[in-house]
mmCIF file of C-alpha atoms and ligand atoms in Angstrom:
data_model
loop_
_atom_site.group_PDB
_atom_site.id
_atom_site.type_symbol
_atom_site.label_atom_id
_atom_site.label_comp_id
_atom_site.label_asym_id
_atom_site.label_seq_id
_atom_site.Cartn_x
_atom_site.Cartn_y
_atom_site.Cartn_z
ATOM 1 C CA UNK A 1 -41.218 -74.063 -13.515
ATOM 2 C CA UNK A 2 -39.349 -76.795 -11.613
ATOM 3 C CA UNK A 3 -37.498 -74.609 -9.243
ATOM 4 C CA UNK A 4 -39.501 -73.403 -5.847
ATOM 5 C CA UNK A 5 -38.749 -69.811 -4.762
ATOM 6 C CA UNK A 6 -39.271 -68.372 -1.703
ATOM 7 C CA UNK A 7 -39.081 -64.049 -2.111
ATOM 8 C CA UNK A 8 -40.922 -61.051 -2.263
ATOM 9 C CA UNK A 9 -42.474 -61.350 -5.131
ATOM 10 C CA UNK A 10 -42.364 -58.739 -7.912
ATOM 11 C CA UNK A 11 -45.505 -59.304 -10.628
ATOM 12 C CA UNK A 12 -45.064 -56.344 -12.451
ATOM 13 C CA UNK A 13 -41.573 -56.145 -12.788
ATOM 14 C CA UNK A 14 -40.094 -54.998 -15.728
ATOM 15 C CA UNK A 15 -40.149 -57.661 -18.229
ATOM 16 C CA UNK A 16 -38.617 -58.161 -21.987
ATOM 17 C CA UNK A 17 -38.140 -61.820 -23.570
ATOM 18 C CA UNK A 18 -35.176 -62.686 -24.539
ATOM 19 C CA UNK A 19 -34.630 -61.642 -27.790
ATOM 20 C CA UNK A 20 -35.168 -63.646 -30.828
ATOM 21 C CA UNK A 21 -30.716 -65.384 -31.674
ATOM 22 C CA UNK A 22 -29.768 -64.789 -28.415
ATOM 23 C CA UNK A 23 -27.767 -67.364 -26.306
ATOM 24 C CA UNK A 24 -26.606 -65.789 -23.259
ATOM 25 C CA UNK A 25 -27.996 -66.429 -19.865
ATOM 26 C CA UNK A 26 -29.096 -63.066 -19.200
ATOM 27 C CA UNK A 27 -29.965 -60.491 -21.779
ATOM 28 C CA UNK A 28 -29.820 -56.940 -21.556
ATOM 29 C CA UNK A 29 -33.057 -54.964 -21.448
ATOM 30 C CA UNK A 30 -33.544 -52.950 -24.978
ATOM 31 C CA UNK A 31 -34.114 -49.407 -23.241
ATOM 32 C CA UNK A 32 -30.593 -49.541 -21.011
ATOM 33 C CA UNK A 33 -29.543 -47.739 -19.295
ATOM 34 C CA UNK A 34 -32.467 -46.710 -17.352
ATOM 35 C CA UNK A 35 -31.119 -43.900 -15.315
ATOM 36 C CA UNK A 36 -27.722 -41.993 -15.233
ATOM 37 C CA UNK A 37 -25.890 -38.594 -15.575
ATOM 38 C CA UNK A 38 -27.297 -35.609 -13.579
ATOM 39 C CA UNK A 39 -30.843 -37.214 -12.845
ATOM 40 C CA UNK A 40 -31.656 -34.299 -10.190
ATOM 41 C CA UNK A 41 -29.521 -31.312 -9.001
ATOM 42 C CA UNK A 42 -27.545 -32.178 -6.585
ATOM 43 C CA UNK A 43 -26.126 -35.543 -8.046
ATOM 44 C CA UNK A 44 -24.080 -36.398 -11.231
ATOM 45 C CA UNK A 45 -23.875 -40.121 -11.871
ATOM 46 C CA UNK A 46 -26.518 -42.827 -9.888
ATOM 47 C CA UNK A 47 -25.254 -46.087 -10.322
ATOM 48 C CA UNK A 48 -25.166 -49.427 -8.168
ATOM 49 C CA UNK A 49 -28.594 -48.810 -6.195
ATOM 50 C CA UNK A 50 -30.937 -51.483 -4.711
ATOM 51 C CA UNK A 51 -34.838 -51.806 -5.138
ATOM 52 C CA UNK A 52 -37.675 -54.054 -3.714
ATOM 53 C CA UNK A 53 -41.205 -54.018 -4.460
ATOM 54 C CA UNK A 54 -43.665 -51.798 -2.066
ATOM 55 C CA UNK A 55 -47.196 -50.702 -2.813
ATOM 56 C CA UNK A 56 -48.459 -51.060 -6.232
ATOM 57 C CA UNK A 57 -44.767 -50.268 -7.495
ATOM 58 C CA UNK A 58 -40.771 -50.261 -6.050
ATOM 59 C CA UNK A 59 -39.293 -48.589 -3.913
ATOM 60 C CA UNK A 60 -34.845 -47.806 -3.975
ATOM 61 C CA UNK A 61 -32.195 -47.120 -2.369
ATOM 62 C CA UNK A 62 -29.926 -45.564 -5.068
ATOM 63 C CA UNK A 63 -26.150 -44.638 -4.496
ATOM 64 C CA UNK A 64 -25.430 -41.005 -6.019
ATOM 65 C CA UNK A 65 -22.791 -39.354 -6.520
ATOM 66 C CA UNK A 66 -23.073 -35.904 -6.092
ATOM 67 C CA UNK A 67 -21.449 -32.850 -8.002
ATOM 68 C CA UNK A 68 -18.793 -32.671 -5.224
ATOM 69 C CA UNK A 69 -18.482 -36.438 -6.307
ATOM 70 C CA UNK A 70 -19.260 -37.689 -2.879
ATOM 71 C CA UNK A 71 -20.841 -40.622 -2.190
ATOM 72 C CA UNK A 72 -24.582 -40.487 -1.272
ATOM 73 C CA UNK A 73 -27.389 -42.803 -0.741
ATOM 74 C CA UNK A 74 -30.837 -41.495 -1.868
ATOM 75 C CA UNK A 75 -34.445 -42.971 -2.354
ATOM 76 C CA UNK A 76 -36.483 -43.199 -4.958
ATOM 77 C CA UNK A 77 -39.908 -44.687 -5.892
ATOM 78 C CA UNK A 78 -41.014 -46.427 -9.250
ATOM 79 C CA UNK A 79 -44.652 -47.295 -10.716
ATOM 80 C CA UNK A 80 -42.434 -49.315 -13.398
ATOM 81 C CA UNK A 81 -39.023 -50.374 -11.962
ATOM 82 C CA UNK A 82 -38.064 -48.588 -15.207
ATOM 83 C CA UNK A 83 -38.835 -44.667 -14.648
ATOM 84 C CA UNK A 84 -37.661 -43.766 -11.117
ATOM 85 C CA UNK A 85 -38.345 -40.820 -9.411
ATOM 86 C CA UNK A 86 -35.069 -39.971 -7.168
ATOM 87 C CA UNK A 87 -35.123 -37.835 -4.415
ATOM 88 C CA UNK A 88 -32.900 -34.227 -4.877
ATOM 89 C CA UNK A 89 -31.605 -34.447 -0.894
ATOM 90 C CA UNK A 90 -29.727 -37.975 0.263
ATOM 91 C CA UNK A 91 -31.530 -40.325 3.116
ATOM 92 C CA UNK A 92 -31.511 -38.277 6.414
ATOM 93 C CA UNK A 93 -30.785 -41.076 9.365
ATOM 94 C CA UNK A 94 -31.105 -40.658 12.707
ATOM 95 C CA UNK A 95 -29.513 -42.984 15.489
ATOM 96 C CA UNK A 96 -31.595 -45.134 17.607
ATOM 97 C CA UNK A 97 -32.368 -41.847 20.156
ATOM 98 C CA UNK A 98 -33.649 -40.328 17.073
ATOM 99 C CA UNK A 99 -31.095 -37.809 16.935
ATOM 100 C CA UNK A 100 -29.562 -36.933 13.251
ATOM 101 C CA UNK A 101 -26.696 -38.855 12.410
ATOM 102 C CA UNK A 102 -25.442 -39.231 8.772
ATOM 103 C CA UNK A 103 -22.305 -40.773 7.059
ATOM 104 C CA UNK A 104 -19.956 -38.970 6.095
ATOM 105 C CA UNK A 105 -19.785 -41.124 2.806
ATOM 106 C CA UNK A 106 -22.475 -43.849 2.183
ATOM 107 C CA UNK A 107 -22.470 -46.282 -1.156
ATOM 108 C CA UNK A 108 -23.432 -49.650 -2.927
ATOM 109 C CA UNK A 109 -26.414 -49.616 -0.974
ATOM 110 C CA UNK A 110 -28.359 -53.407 -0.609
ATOM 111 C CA UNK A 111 -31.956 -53.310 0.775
ATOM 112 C CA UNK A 112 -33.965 -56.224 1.841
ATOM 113 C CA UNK A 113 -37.357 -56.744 3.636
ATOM 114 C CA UNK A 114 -37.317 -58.833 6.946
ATOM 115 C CA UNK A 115 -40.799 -59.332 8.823
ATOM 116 C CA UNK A 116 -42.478 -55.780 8.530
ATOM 117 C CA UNK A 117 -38.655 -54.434 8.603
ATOM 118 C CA UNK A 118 -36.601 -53.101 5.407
ATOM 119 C CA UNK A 119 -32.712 -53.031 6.456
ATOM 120 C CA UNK A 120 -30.111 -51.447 4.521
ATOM 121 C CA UNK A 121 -26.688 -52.059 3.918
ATOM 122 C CA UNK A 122 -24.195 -50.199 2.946
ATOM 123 C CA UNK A 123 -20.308 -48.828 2.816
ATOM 124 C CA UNK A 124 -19.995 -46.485 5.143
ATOM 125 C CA UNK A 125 -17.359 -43.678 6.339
ATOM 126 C CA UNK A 126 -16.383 -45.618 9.843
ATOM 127 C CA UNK A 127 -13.244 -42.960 11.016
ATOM 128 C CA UNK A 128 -12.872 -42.465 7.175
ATOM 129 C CA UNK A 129 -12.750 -45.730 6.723
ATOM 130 C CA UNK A 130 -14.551 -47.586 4.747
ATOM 131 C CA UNK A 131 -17.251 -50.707 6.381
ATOM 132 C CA UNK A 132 -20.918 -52.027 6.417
ATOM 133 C CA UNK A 133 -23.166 -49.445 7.770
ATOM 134 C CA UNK A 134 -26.887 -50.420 8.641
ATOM 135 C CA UNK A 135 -29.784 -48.735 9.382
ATOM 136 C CA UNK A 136 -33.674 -49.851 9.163
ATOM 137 C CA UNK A 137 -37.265 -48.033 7.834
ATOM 138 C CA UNK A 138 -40.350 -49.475 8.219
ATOM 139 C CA UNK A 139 -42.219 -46.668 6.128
ATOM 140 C CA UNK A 140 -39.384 -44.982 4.164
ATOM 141 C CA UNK A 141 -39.977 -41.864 6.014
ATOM 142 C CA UNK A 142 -38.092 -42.488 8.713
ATOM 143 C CA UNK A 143 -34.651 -44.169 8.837
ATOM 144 C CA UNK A 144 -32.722 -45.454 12.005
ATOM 145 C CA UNK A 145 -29.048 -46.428 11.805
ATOM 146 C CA UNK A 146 -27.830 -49.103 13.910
ATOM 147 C CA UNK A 147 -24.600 -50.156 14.555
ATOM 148 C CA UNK A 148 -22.040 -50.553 12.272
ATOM 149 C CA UNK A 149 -21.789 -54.559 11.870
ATOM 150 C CA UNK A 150 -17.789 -54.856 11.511
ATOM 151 C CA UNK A 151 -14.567 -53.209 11.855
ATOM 152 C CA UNK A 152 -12.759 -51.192 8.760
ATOM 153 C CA UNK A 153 -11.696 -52.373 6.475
ATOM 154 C CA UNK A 154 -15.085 -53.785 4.745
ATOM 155 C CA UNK A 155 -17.495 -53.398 2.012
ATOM 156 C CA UNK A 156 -20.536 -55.164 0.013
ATOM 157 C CA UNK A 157 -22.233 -56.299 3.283
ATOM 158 C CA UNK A 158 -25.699 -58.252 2.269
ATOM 159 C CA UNK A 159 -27.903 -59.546 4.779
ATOM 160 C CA UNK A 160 -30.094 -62.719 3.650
ATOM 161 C CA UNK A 161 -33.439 -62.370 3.952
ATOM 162 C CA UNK A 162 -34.539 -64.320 6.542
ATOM 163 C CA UNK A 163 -32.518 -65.943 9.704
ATOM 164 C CA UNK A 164 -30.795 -68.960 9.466
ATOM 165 C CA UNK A 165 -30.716 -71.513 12.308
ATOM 166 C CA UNK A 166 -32.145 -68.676 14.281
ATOM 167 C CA UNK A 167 -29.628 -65.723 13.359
ATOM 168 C CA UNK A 168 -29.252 -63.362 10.849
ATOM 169 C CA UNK A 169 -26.639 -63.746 8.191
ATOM 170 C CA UNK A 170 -24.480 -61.743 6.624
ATOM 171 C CA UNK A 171 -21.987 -61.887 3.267
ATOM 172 C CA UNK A 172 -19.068 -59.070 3.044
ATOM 173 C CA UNK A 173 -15.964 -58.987 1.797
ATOM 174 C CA UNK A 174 -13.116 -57.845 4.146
ATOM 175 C CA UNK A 175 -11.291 -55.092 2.187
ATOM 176 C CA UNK A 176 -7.965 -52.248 2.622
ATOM 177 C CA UNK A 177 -8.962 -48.371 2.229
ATOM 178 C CA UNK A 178 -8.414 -47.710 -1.417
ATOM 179 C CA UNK A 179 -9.260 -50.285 -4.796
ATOM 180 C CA UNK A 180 -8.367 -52.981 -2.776
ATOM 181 C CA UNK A 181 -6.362 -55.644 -5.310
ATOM 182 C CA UNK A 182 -7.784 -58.579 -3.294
ATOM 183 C CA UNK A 183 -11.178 -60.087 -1.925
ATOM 184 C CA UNK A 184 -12.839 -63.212 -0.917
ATOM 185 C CA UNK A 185 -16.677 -63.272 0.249
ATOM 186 C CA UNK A 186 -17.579 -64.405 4.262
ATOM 187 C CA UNK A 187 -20.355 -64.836 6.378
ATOM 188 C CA UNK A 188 -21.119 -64.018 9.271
ATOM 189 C CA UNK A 189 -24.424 -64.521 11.989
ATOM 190 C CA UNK A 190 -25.828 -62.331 14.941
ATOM 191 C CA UNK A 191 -28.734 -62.998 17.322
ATOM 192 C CA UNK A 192 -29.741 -59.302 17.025
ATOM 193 C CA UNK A 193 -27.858 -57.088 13.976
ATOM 194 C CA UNK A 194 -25.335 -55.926 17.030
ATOM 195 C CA UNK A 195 -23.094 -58.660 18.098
ATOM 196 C CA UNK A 196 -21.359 -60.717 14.962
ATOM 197 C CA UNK A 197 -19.434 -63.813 15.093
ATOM 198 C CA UNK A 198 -19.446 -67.126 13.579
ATOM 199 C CA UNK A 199 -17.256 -66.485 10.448
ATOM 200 C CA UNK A 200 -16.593 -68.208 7.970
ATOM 201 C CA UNK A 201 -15.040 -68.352 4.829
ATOM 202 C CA UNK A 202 -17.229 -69.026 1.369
ATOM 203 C CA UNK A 203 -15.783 -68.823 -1.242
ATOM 204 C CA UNK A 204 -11.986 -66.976 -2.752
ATOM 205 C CA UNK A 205 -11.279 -65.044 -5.540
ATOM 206 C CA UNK A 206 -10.243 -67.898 -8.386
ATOM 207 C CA UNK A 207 -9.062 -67.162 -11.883
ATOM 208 C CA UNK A 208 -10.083 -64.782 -15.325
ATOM 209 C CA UNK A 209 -12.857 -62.697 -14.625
ATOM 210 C CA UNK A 210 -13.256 -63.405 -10.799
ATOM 211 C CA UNK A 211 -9.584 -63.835 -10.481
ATOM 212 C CA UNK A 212 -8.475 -60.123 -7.954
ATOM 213 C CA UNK A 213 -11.543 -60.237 -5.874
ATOM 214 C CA UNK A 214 -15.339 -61.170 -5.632
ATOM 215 C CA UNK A 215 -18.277 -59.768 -3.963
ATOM 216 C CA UNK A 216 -21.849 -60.338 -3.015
ATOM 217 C CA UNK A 217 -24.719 -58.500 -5.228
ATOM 218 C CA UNK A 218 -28.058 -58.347 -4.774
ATOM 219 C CA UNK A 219 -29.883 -60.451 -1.907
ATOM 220 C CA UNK A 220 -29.568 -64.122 -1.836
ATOM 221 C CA UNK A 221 -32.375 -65.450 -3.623
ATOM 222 C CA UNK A 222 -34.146 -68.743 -1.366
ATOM 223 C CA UNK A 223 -34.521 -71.773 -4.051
ATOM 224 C CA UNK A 224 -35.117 -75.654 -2.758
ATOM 225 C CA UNK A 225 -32.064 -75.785 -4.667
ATOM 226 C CA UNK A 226 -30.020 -73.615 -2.401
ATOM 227 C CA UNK A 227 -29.701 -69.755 -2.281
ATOM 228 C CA UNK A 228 -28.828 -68.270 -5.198
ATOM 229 C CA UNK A 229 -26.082 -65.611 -4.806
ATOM 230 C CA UNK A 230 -25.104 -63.532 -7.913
ATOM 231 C CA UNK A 231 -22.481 -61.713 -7.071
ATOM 232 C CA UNK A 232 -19.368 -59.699 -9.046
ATOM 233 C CA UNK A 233 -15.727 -60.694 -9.711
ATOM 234 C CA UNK A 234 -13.038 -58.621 -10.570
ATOM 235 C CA UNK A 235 -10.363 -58.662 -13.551
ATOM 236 C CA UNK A 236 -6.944 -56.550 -13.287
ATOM 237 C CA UNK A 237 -5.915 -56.046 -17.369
ATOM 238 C CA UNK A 238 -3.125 -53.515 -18.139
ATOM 239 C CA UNK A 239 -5.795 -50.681 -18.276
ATOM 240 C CA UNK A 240 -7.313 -51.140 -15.185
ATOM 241 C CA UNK A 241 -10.549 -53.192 -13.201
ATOM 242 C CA UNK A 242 -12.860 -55.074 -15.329
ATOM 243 C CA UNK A 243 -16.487 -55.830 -13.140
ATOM 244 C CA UNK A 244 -18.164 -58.794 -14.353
ATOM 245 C CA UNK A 245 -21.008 -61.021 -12.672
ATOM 246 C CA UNK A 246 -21.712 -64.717 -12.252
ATOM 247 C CA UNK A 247 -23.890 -66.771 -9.912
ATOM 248 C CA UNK A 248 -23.492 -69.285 -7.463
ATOM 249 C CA UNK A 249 -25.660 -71.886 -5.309
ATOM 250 C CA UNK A 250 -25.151 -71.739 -1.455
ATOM 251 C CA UNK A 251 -26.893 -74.638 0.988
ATOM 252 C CA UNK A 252 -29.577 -73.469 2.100
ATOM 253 C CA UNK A 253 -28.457 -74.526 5.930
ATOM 254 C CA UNK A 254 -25.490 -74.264 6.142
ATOM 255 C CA UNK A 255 -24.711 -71.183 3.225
ATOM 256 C CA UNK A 256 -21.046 -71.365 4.023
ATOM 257 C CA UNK A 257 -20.180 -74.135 2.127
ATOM 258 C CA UNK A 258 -20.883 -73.704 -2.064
ATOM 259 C CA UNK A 259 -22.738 -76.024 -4.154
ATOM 260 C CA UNK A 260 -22.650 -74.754 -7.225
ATOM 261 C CA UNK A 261 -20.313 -71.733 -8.804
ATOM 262 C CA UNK A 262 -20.323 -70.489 -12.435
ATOM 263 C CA UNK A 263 -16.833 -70.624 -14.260
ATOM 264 C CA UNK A 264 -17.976 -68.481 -16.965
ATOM 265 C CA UNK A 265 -19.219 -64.950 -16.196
ATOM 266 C CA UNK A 266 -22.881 -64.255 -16.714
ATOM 267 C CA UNK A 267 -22.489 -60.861 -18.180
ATOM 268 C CA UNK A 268 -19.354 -58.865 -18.616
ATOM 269 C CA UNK A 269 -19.132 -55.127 -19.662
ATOM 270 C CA UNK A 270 -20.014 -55.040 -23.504
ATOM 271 C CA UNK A 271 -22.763 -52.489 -24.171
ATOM 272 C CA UNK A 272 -21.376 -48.641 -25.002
ATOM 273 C CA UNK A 273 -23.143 -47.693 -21.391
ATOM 274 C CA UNK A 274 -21.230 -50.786 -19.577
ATOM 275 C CA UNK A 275 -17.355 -49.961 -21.411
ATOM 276 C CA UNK A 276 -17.700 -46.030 -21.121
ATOM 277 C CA UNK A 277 -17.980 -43.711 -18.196
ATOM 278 C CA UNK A 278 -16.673 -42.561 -15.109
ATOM 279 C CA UNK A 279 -14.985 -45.738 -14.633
ATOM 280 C CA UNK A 280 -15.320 -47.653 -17.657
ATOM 281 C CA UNK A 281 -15.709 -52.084 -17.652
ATOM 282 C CA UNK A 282 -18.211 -52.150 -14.546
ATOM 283 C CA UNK A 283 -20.872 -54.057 -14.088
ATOM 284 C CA UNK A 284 -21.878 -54.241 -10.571
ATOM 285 C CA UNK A 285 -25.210 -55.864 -9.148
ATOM 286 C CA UNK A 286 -26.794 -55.120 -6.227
ATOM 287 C CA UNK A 287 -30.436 -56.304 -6.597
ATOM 288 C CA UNK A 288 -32.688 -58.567 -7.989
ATOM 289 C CA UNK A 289 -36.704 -58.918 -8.439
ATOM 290 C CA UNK A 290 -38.088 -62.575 -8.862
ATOM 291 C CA UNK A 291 -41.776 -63.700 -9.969
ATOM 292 C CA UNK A 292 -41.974 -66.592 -7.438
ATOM 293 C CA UNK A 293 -44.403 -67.772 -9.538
ATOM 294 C CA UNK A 294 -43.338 -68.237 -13.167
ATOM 295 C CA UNK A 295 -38.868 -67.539 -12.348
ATOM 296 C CA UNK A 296 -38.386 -64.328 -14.067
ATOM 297 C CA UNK A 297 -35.540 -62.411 -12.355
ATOM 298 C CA UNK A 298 -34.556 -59.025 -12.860
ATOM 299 C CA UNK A 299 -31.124 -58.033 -11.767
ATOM 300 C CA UNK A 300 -29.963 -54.389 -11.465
ATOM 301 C CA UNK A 301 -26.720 -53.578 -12.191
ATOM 302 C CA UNK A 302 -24.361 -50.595 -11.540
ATOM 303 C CA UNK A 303 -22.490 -49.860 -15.523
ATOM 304 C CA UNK A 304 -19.489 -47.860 -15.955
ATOM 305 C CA UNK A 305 -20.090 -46.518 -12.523
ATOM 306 C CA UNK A 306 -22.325 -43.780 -14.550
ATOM 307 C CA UNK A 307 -25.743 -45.531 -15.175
ATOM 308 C CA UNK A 308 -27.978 -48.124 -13.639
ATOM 309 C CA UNK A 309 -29.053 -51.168 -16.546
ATOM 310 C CA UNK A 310 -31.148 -54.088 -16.045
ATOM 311 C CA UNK A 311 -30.626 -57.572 -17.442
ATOM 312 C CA UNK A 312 -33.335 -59.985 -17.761
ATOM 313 C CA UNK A 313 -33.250 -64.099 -17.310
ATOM 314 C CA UNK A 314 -35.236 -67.221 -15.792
ATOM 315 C CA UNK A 315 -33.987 -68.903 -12.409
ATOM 316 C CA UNK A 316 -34.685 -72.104 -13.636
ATOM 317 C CA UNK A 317 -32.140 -71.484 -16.667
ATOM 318 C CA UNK A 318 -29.679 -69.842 -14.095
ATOM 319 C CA UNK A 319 -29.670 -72.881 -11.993
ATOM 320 C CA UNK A 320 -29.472 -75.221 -14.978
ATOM 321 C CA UNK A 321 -26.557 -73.043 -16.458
ATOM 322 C CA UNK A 322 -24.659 -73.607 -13.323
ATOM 323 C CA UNK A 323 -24.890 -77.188 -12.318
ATOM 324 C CA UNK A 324 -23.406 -77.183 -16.358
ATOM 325 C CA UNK A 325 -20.960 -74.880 -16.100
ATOM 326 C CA UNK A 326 -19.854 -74.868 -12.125
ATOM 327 C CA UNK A 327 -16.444 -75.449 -11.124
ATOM 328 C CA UNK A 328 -15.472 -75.632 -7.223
ATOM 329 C CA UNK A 329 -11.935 -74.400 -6.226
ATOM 330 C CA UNK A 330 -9.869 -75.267 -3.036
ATOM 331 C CA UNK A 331 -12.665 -74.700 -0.124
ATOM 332 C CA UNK A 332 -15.859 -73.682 -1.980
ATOM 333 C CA UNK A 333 -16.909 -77.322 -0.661
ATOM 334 C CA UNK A 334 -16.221 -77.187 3.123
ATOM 335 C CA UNK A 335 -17.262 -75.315 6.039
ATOM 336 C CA UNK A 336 -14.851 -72.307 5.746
ATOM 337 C CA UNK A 337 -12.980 -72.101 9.269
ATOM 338 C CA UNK A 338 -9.332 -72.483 8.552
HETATM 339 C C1 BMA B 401 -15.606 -50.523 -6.079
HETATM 340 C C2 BMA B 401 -16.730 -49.684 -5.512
HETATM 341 C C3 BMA B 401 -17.893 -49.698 -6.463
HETATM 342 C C4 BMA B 401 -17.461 -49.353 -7.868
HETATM 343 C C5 BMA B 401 -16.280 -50.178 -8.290
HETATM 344 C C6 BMA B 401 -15.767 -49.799 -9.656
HETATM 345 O O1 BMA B 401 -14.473 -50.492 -5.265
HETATM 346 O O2 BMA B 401 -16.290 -48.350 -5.351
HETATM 347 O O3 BMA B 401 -18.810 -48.741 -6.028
HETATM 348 O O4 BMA B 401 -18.523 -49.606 -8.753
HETATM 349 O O5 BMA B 401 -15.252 -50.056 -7.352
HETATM 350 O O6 BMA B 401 -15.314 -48.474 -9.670
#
C-alpha cells in the first residue's frame, strides 16, 4: 500500500472484492441494501446513519424516520457492520446539567471518536430551524448535548477527527429552511466545541452532478497525502434532486484550501434500491471504515432516502483516481476568505 493512513481502524469490516469486469472506483456490496423499511416499530425508513468501530464490532448512529415521518436519531450495534441491531426508542440526550433535553427533529447524523470521546453531529430543530446540533458519549449509554455550533440556517456539520493547529475543525454547509437549491462546503475551528470562528470557504458547488450544491459525508479520512473528504453533490433534472458522491483531497494543514477534487462522480444512483423510494436518485454518505493497514474503505451511504447500502473500494485507488481525474474551479486552490 503506498498511501499512510492515520484512523480508527476497522479489521473486520465488511469486505467483498471487487467483482470480476468491473471498472468503477467503488463497487456496490452484493447483499445491498443492508437495512431499510420498518426495521423496528416505531420507525419506517433508516437511511443516512453513521458507524465507527467499538468492541469486537460497530457501533451507529442511524437517522430514522419514524411512522409520524419525523426525523429521529437512534443507535444501533453490529457484530458485522452488515446485520445491525437498531434500537425501537431514539437517543435520549440530556444537557450538560444532565437534565433531558431532546430535538425536536434530529437527522444525517456523523459520529467520530476524539481521545476517549465519540461526538456527534447532526441537523437539528434550532427554533424549527434547521443547524448542526452536537452532543458527546463516552459509553453510548449516556449522551450529553452541547451547544449548538452555528446559527440556522445549516446542515451536514462534520467534525475532523483530530484538532488542527490546536483547534477543532469543522465542515458544514450553510443552508435556507426547505431543499435548499444552493450549497458550498466551509470550515470552521474552535478552541473548545463552543466558540466558532475562523471561516473559510473550501470549495463551491461547480457543474453536472455537483452543480446545485455539495456537502461533506463521512469523516475526513487523515492520508500523508492530505485528508480525504468524500462528500455528495447535488443535480436539479426536470424531475427533481439527483444525490451523487465524489471525493476530494484537502491539505492536511491548512484543509481549507483543495488539492485534489474528482470531476467525475464516484457513484451515482443506479441500483433499483438507489433510483426507488421515498425520495428516489439519493445517494448520500455519511461514514466510512478504513483498514489502516492494507486501504480497504467502506463507505455507507443513505439510498433513495429508504435504505442504508455500502460500497466497497481501496484508498490507494481513490487517491490515484483523483490526482487523474481532479479538476480545481475558481477558489478550490486558495485560502477561502473573500
Ligand atoms: C437533504 C436531506 C437528506 C436527504 C436529501 C434527499 O436535504 O434531507 O437527509 O437524504 O435531502 O432527500
Amino acid at each position: 500500500m503506498k498511501t499512510k493512513i492515520i484512523a480508527q481502524s476497522a479489521k473486520n469490516m465488511p469486505w467483498e472484492p471487487r467483482p470480476a469486469g468491473n471498472n468503477e472506483i467503488v463497487w456496490r456490496y452484493s447483499g445491498n441494501p443492508i437495512i431499510g423499511r420498518n426495521a423496528t416499530p416505531s420507525t419506517a425508513r433508516v437511511f443516512n446513519s453513521a458507524l465507527v468501530p467499538y468492541g469486537d464490532g460497530f457501533v451507529g448512529v442511524f437517522r430514522a424516520d419514524d411512522i409520524y415521518t419525523m426525523m429521529r436519531v437512534h443507535l444501533a450495534h453490529s457484530k458485522d457492520g452488515i446485520n445491525w441491531e437498531l434500537e425501537d426508542k431514539p437517543i435520549q440526550w440530556v444537557d450538560e446539567q444532565g437534565k433531558p433535553y431532546q430535538p425536536h427533529y434530529a437527522y444525517d447524523p456523523r459520529l467520530v471518536k476524539i481521545e476517549d470521546t465519540y461526538y456527534i453531529m447532526w441537523c437539528t430543530s434550532f427554533g424549527y430551524n434547521p443547524t448542526i446540533g452536537m452532543g458527546y458519549t463516552k459509553d453510548f449509554k449516556t449522551f450529553t448535548r452541547i451547544e449548538n455550533a452555528f446559527l440556522p440556517f445549516n446542515r451536514n456539520g462534520v467534525l475532523f477527527p483530530r484538532k488542527i493547529n490546536g483547534n477543532y475543525v469543522m465542515l458544514s454547509r450553510p443552508s435556507d429552511n426547505g431543499h435548499t437549491p444552493f450549497g458550498d462546503i466551509f470550515i470552521s475551528e474552535s478552541p473548545d466545541l463552543v466558540y466558532w470562528g475562523k471561516h473559510r470557504k473550501v470549495m463551491a458547488a461547480t457543474e453536472g452532478w455537483q452543480h446545485l450544491k455539495i456537502g461533506a459525508g463521512p469523516i475526513p479520512i487523515e492520508t500523508n497525502e492530505g485528508w480525504l473528504m468524500i462528500y455528495h453533490g447535488v443535480l436539479h433534472t426536470c424531475n427533481g434532486y439527483v444525490y451523487s458522491f465524489g471525493a476530494a483531497l484537502l491539505d492536511l494543514e491548512e484543509p481549507s484550501k483543495v488539492l485534489y477534487r474528482s470531476e467525475p462522480y464516484m457513484l451515482t444512483p443506479e441500483a433499483d434500491y438507489e433510483t426507488i423510494g421515498f425520495v428516489p436518485n439519493v445517494a448520500f454518505p455519511c461514514s466510512a471504515l478504513v483498514d489502516t493497514d492494507d486501504g480497504r474503505i467502506a463507505i455507507y451511504y443513505g439510498a433513495a432516502d429508504t435504505h442504508i447500502a455500502v460500497a466497497f473500494g481501496y484508498v490507494d485507488e481513490i487517491i490515484d483516481w483523483l490526482k487523474k481525474n481532479s479538476k480545481l474551479y475558481h477558489g478550490d486552490d486558495t485560502i477561502g476568505r473573500d
